[in-house]
Coordinates of N, CA, C and O in Angstrom, one line a residue:
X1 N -41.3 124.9 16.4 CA -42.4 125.4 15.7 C -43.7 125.1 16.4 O -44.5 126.0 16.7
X2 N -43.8 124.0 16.7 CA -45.1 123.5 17.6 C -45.1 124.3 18.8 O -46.0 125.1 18.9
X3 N -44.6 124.3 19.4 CA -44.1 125.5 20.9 C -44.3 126.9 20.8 O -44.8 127.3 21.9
X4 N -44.2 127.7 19.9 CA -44.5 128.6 19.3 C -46.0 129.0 18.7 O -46.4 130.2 18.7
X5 N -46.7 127.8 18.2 CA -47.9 127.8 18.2 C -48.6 128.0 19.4 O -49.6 128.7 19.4
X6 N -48.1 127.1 20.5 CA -48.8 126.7 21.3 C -48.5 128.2 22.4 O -49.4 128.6 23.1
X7 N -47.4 128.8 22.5 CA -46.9 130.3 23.3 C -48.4 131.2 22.1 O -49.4 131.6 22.7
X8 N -48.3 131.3 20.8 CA -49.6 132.5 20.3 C -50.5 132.2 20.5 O -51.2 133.1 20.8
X9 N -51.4 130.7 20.7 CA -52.6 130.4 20.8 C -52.6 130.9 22.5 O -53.4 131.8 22.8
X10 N -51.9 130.4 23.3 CA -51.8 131.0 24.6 C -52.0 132.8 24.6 O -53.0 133.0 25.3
X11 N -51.9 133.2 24.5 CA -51.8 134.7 24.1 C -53.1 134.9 23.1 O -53.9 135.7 23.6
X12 N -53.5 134.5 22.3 CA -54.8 134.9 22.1 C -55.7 134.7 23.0 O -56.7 135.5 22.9
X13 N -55.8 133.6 24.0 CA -56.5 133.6 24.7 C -56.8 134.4 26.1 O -57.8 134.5 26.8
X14 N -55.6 134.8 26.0 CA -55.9 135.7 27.0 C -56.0 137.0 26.3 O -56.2 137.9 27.1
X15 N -56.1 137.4 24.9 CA -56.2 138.7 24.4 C -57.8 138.5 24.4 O -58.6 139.5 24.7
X16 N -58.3 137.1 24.0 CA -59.9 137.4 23.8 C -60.7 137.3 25.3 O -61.8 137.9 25.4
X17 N -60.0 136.6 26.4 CA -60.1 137.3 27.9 C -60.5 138.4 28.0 O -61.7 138.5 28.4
X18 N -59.5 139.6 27.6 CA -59.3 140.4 27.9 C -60.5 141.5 27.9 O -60.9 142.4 28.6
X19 N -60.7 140.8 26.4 CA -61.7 141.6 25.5 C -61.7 143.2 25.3 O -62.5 144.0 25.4
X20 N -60.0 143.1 25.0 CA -60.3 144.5 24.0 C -59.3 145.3 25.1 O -58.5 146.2 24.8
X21 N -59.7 144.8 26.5 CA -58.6 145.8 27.7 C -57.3 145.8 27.7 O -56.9 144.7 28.1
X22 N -56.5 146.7 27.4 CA -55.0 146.6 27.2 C -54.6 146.1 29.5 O -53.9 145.3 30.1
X23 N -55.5 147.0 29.9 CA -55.4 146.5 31.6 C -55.5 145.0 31.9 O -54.8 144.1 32.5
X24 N -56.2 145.1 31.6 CA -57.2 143.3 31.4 C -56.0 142.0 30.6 O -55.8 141.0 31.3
X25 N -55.6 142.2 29.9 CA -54.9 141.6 28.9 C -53.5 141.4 30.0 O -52.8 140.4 29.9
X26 N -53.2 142.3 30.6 CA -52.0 142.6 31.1 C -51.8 142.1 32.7 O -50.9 141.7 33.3
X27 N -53.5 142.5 33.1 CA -53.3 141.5 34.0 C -53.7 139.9 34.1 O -53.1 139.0 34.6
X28 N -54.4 139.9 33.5 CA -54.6 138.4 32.8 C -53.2 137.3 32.6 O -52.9 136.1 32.9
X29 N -52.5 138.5 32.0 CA -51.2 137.4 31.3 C -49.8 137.5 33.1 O -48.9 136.7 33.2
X30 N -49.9 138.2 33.7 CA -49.5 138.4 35.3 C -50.1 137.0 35.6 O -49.5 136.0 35.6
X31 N -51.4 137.2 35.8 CA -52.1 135.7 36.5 C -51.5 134.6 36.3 O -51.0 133.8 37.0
X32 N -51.6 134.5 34.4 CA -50.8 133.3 33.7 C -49.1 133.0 34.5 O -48.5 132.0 35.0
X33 N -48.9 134.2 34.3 CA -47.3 133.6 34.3 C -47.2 133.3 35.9 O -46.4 132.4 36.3
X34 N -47.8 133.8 36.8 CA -48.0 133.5 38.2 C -48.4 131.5 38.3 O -47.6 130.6 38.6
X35 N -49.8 131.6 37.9 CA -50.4 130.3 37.9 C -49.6 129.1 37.4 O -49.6 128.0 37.8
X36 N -48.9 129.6 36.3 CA -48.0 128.4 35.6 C -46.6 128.5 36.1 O -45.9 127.7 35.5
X37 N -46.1 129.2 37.2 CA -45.3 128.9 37.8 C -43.7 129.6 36.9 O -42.7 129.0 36.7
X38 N -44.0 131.0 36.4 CA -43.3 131.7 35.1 C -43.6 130.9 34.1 O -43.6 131.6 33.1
X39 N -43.8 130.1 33.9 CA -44.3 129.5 32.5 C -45.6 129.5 31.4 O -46.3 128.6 31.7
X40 N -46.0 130.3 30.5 CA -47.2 130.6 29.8 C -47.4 129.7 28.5 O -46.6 130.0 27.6
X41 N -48.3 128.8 28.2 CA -48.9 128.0 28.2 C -50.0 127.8 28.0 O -50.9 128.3 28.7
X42 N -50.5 126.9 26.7 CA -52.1 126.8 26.1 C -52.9 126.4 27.6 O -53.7 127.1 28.2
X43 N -52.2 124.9 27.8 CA -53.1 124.6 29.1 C -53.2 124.9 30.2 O -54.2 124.7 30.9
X44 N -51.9 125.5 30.7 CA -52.0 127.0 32.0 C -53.3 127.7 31.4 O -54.4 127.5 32.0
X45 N -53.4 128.2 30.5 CA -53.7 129.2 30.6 C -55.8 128.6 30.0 O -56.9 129.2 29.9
X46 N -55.5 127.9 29.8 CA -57.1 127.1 29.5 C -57.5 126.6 30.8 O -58.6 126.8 31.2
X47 N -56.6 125.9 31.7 CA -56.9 126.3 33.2 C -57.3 127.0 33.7 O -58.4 127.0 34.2
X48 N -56.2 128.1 33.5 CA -56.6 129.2 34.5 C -58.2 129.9 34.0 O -59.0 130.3 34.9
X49 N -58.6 130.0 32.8 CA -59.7 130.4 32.2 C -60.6 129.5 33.0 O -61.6 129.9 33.6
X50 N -60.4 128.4 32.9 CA -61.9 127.5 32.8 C -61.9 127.4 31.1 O -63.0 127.5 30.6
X51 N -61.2 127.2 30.7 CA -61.5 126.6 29.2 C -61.4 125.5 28.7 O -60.2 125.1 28.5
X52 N -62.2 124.9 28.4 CA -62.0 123.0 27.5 C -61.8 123.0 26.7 O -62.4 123.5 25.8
X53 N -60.2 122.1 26.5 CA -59.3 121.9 25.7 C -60.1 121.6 24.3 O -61.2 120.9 24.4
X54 N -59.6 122.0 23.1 CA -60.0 121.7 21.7 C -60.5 120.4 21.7 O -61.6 120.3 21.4
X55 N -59.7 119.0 22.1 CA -59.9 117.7 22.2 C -61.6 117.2 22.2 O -62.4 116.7 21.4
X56 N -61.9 117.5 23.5 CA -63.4 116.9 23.9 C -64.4 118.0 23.1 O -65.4 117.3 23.0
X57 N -64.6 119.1 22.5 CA -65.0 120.1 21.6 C -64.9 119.0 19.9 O -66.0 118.7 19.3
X58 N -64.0 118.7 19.5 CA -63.7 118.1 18.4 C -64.4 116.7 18.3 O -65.1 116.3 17.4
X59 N -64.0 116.1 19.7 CA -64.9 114.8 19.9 C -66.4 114.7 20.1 O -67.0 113.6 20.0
X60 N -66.9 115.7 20.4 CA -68.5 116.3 20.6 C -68.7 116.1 19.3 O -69.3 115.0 19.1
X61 N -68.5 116.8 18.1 CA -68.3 117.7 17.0 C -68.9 115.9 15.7 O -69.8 115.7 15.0
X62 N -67.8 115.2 16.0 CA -67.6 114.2 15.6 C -68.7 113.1 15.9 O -69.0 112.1 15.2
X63 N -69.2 113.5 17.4 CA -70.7 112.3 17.6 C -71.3 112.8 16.6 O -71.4 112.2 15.5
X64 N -71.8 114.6 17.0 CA -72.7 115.1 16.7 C -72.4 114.3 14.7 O -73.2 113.5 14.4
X65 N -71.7 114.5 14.1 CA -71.8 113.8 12.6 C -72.0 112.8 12.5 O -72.1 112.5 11.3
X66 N -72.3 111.5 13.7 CA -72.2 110.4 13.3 C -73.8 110.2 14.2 O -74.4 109.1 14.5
X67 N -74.3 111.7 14.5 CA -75.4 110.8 15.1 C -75.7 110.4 16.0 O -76.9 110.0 16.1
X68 N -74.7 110.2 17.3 CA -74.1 109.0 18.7 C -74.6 110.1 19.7 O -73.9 111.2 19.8
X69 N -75.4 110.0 20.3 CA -75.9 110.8 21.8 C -75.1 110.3 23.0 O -75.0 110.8 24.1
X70 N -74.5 109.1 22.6 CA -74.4 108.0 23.9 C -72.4 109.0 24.4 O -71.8 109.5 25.3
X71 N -72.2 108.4 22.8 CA -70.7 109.2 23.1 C -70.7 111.0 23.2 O -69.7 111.6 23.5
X72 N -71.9 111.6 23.1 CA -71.6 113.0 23.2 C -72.0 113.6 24.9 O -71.5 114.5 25.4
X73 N -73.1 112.5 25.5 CA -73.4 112.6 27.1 C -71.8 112.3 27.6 O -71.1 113.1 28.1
X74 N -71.6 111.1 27.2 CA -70.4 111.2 28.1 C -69.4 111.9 27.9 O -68.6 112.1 28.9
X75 N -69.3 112.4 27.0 CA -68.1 113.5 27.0 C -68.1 114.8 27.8 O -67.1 115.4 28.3
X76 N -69.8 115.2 27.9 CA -70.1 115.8 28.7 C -69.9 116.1 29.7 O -69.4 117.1 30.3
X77 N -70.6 114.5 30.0 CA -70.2 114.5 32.0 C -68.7 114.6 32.2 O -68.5 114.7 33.4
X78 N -67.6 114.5 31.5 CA -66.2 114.7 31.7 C -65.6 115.7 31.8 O -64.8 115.9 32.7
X79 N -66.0 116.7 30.5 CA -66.3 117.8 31.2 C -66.6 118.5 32.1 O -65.9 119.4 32.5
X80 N -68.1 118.1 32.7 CA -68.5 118.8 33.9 C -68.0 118.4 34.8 O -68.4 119.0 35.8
X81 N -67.0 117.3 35.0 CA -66.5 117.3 35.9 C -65.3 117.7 36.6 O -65.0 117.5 37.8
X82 N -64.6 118.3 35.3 CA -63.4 119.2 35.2 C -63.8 121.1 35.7 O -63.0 122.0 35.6
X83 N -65.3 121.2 36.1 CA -66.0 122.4 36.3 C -65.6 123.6 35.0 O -65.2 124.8 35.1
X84 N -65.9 122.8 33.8 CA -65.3 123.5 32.3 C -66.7 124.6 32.6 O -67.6 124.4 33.3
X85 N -66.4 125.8 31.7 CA -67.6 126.7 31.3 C -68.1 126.3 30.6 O -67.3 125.8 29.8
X86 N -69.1 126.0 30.3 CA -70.1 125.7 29.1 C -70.6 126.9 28.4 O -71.1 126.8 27.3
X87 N -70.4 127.9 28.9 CA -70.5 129.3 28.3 C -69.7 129.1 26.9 O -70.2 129.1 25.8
X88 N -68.1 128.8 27.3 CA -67.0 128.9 26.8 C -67.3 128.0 25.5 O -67.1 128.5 24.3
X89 N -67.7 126.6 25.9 CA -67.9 125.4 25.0 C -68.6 125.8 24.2 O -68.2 125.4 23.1
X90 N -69.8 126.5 24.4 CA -70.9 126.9 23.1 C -70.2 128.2 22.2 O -70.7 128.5 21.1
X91 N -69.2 128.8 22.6 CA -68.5 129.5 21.8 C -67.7 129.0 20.9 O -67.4 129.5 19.8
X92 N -66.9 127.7 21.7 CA -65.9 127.2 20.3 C -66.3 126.3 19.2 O -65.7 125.9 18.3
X93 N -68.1 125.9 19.6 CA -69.0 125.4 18.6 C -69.4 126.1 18.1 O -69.4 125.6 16.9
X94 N -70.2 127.5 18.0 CA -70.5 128.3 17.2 C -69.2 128.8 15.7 O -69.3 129.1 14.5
X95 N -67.7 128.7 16.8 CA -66.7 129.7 15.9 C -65.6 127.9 15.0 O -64.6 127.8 14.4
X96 N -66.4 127.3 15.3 CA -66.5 125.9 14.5 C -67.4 125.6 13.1 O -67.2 125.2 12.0
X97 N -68.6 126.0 14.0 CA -69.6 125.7 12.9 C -69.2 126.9 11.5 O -69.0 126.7 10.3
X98 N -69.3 127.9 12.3 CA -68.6 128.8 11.2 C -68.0 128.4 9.9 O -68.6 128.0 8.9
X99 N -66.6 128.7 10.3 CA -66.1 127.8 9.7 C -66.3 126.5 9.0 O -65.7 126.4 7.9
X100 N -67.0 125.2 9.5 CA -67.1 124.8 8.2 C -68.3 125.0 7.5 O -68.5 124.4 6.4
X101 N -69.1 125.8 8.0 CA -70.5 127.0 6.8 C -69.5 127.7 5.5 O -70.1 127.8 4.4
X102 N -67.8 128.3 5.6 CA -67.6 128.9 5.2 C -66.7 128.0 4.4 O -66.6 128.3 3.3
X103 N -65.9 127.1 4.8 CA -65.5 125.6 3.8 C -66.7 125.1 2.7 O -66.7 125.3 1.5
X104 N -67.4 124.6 3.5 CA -68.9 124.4 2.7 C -68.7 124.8 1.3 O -68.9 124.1 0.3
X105 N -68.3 126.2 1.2 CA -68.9 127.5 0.7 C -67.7 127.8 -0.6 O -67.7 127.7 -1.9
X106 N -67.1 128.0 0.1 CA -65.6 128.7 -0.2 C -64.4 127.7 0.6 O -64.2 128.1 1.7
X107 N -63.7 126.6 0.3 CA -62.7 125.9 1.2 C -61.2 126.6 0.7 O -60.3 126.4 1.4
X108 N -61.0 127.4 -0.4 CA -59.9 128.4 -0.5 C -59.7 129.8 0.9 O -58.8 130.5 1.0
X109 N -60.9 129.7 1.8 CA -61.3 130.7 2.2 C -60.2 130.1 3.8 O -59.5 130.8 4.6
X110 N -60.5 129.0 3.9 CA -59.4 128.3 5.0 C -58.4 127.3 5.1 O -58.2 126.4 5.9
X111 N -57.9 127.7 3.9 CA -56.8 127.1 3.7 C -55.9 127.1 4.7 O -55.3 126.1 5.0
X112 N -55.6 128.2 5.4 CA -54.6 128.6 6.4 C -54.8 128.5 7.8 O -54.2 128.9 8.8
X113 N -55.8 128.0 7.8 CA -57.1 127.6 9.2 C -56.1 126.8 9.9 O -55.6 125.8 9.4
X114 N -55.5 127.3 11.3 CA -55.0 126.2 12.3 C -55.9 124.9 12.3 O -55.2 123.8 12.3
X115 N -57.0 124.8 12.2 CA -57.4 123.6 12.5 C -58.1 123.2 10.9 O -59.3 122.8 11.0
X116 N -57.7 123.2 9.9 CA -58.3 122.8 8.5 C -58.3 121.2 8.7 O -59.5 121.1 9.1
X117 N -58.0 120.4 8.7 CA -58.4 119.2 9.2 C -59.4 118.6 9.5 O -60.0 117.6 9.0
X118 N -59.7 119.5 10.7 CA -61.2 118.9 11.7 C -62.0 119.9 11.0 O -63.1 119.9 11.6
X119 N -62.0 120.6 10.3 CA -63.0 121.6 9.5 C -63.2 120.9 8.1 O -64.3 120.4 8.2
X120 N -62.6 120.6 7.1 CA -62.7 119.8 6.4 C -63.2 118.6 6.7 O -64.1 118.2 5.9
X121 N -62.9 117.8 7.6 CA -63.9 116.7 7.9 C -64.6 116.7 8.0 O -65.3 115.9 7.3
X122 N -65.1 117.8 9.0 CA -66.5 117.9 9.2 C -67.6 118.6 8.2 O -68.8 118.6 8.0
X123 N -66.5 119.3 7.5 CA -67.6 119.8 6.0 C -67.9 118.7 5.7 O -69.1 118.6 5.4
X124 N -67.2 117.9 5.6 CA -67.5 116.4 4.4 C -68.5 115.1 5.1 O -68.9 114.1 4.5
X125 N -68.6 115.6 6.6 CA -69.5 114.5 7.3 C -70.6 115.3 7.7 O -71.3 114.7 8.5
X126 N -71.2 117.0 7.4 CA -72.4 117.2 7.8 C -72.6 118.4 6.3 O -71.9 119.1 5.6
X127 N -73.6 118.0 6.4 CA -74.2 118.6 5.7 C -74.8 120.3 5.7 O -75.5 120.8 6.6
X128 N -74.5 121.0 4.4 CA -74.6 122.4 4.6 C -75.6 122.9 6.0 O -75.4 123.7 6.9
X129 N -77.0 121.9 5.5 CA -78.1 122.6 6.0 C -78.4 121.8 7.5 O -79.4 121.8 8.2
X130 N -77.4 121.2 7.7 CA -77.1 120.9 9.3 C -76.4 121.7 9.9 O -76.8 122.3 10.9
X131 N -75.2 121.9 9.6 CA -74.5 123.0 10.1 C -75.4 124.5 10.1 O -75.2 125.1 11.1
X132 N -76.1 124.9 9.3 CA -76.5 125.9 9.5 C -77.6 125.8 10.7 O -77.7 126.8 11.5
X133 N -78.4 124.7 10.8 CA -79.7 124.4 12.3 C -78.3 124.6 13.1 O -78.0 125.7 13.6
X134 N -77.6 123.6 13.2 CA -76.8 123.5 14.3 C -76.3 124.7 15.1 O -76.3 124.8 16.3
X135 N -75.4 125.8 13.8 CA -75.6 127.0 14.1 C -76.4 127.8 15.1 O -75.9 128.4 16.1
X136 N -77.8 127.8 14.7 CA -79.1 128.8 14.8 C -79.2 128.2 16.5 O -79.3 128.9 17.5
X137 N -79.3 126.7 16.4 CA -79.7 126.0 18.0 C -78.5 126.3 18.6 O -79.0 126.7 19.7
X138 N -76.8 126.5 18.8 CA -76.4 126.8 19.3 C -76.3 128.5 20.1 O -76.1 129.0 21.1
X139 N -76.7 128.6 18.8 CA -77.2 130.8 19.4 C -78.2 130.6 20.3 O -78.1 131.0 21.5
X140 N -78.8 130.1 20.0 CA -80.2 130.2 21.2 C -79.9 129.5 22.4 O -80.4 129.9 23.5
X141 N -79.0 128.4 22.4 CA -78.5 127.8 23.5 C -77.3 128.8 24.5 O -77.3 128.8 25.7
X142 N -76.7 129.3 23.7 CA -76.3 130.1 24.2 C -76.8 131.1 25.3 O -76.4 131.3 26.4
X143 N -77.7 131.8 24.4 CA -78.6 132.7 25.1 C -79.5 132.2 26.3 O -79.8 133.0 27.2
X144 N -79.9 131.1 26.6 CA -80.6 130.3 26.9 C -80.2 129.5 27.9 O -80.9 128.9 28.7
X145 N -78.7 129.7 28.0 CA -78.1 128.8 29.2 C -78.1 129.2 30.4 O -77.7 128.4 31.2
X146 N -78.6 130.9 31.0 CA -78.4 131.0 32.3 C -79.6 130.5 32.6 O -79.8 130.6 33.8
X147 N -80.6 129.9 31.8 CA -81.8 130.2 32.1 C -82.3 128.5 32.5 O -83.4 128.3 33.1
X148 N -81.6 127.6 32.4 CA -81.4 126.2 32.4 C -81.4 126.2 33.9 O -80.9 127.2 34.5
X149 N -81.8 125.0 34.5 CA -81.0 124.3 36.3 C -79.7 124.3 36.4 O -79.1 124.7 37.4
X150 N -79.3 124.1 35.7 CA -77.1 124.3 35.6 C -77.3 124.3 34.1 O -78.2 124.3 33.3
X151 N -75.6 124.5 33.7 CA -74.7 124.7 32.9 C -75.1 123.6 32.2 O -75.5 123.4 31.0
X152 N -74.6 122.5 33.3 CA -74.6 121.0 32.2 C -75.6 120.8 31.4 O -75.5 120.6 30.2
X153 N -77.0 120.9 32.3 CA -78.1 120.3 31.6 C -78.5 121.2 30.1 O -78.8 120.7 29.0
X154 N -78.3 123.0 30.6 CA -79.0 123.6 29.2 C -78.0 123.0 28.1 O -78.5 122.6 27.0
X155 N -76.3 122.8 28.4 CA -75.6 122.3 27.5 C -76.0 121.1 26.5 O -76.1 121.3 25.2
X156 N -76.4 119.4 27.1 CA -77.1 118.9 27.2 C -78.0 118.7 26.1 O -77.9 118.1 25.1
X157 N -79.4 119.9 26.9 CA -80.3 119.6 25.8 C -80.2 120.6 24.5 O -81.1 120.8 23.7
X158 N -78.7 121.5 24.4 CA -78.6 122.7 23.3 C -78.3 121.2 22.3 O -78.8 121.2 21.2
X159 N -77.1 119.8 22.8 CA -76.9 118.9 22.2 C -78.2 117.9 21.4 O -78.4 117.7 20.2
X160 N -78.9 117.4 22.4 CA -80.3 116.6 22.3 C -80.8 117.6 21.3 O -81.1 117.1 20.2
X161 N -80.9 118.7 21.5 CA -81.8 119.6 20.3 C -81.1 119.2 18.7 O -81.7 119.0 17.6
X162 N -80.1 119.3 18.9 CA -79.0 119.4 17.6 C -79.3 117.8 17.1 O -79.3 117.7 15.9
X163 N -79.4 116.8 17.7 CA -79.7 115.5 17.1 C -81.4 115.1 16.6 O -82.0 114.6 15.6
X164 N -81.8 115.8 17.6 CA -83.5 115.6 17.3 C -84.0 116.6 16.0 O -84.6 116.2 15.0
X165 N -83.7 118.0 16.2 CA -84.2 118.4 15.4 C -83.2 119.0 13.7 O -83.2 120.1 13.2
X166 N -82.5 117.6 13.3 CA -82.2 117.8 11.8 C -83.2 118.3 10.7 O -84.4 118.6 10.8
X167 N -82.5 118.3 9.9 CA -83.7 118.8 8.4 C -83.7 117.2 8.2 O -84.3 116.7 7.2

């Protein structure tokens, strides 16, 4: 069962790769099975992307509720030193926050949520109208990040922003 999760989450990821190209998608999943040696695979394939694993995202997630700058730098720099996208990272915090705006709201609405757990938690350790700043500063961080000295730093202060400027 767990294996099987972990073979479709593999495969979405390279479908949102893809973005939409049946070419793309197809060669993408060639690369995978190349890179992993025939074998296709969340973390082949979060490799092969440049994608950071759910883990250090979740543990970010978790300062950010308790407040801790100290533990969310260093997670950082661990990151950057694995040369993760931070493109990527501000995406699985946006499609995070989401969700728990939409727990918040409606928690019938993700019941079936692969990750209801860490969404639930964090409904219950931040507050509606944090999640929604946090939201708003991550869009703009986003937008904002080619525009930064590197990756790390706009990443960084899209974080420092998110602690400094609460309601």
């Amino acid at each position: 069962q767990e294996g099987i999760k972990s073979d479709v989450l593999a495969l979405k990821l390279l479908a949102k790769a893809a973005d939409g190209s049946l070419r793309d998608g197809l060669s993408l999943l060639d690369q995978a099975i190349v890179y992993g040696n025939g074998s296709v695979d969340v973390e082949t394939v979060e490799s092969m992307l440049g994608i950071v694993a759910q883990h250090p995202v979740d543990a970010i997630l978790r300062a950010l509720a308790e407040q801790d700058a100290q533990i969310m730098l260093t997670i950082v720099a661990e990151i950057a030193e694995r040369n993760a996208d931070f493109g990527n990272l501000i995406e699985q915090l946006l499609r995070i926050f989401h969700r728990v705006a939409l727990f918040q709201k409606l928690p019938q609405a993700l019941a079936q949520d692969e990750e209801f757990d860490l969404i639930s938690e964090l409904a219950g350790l931040m507050l509606p109208e944090d999640v929604q700043l946090y939201y708003q500063i991550a869009l703009i961080g986003q937008r904002d990040l080619a525009l930064a000295p590197d990756p790390k730093t706009g990443f960084e202060m899209l974080l420092l922003r998110m602690l400094t400027f609460r309601p």
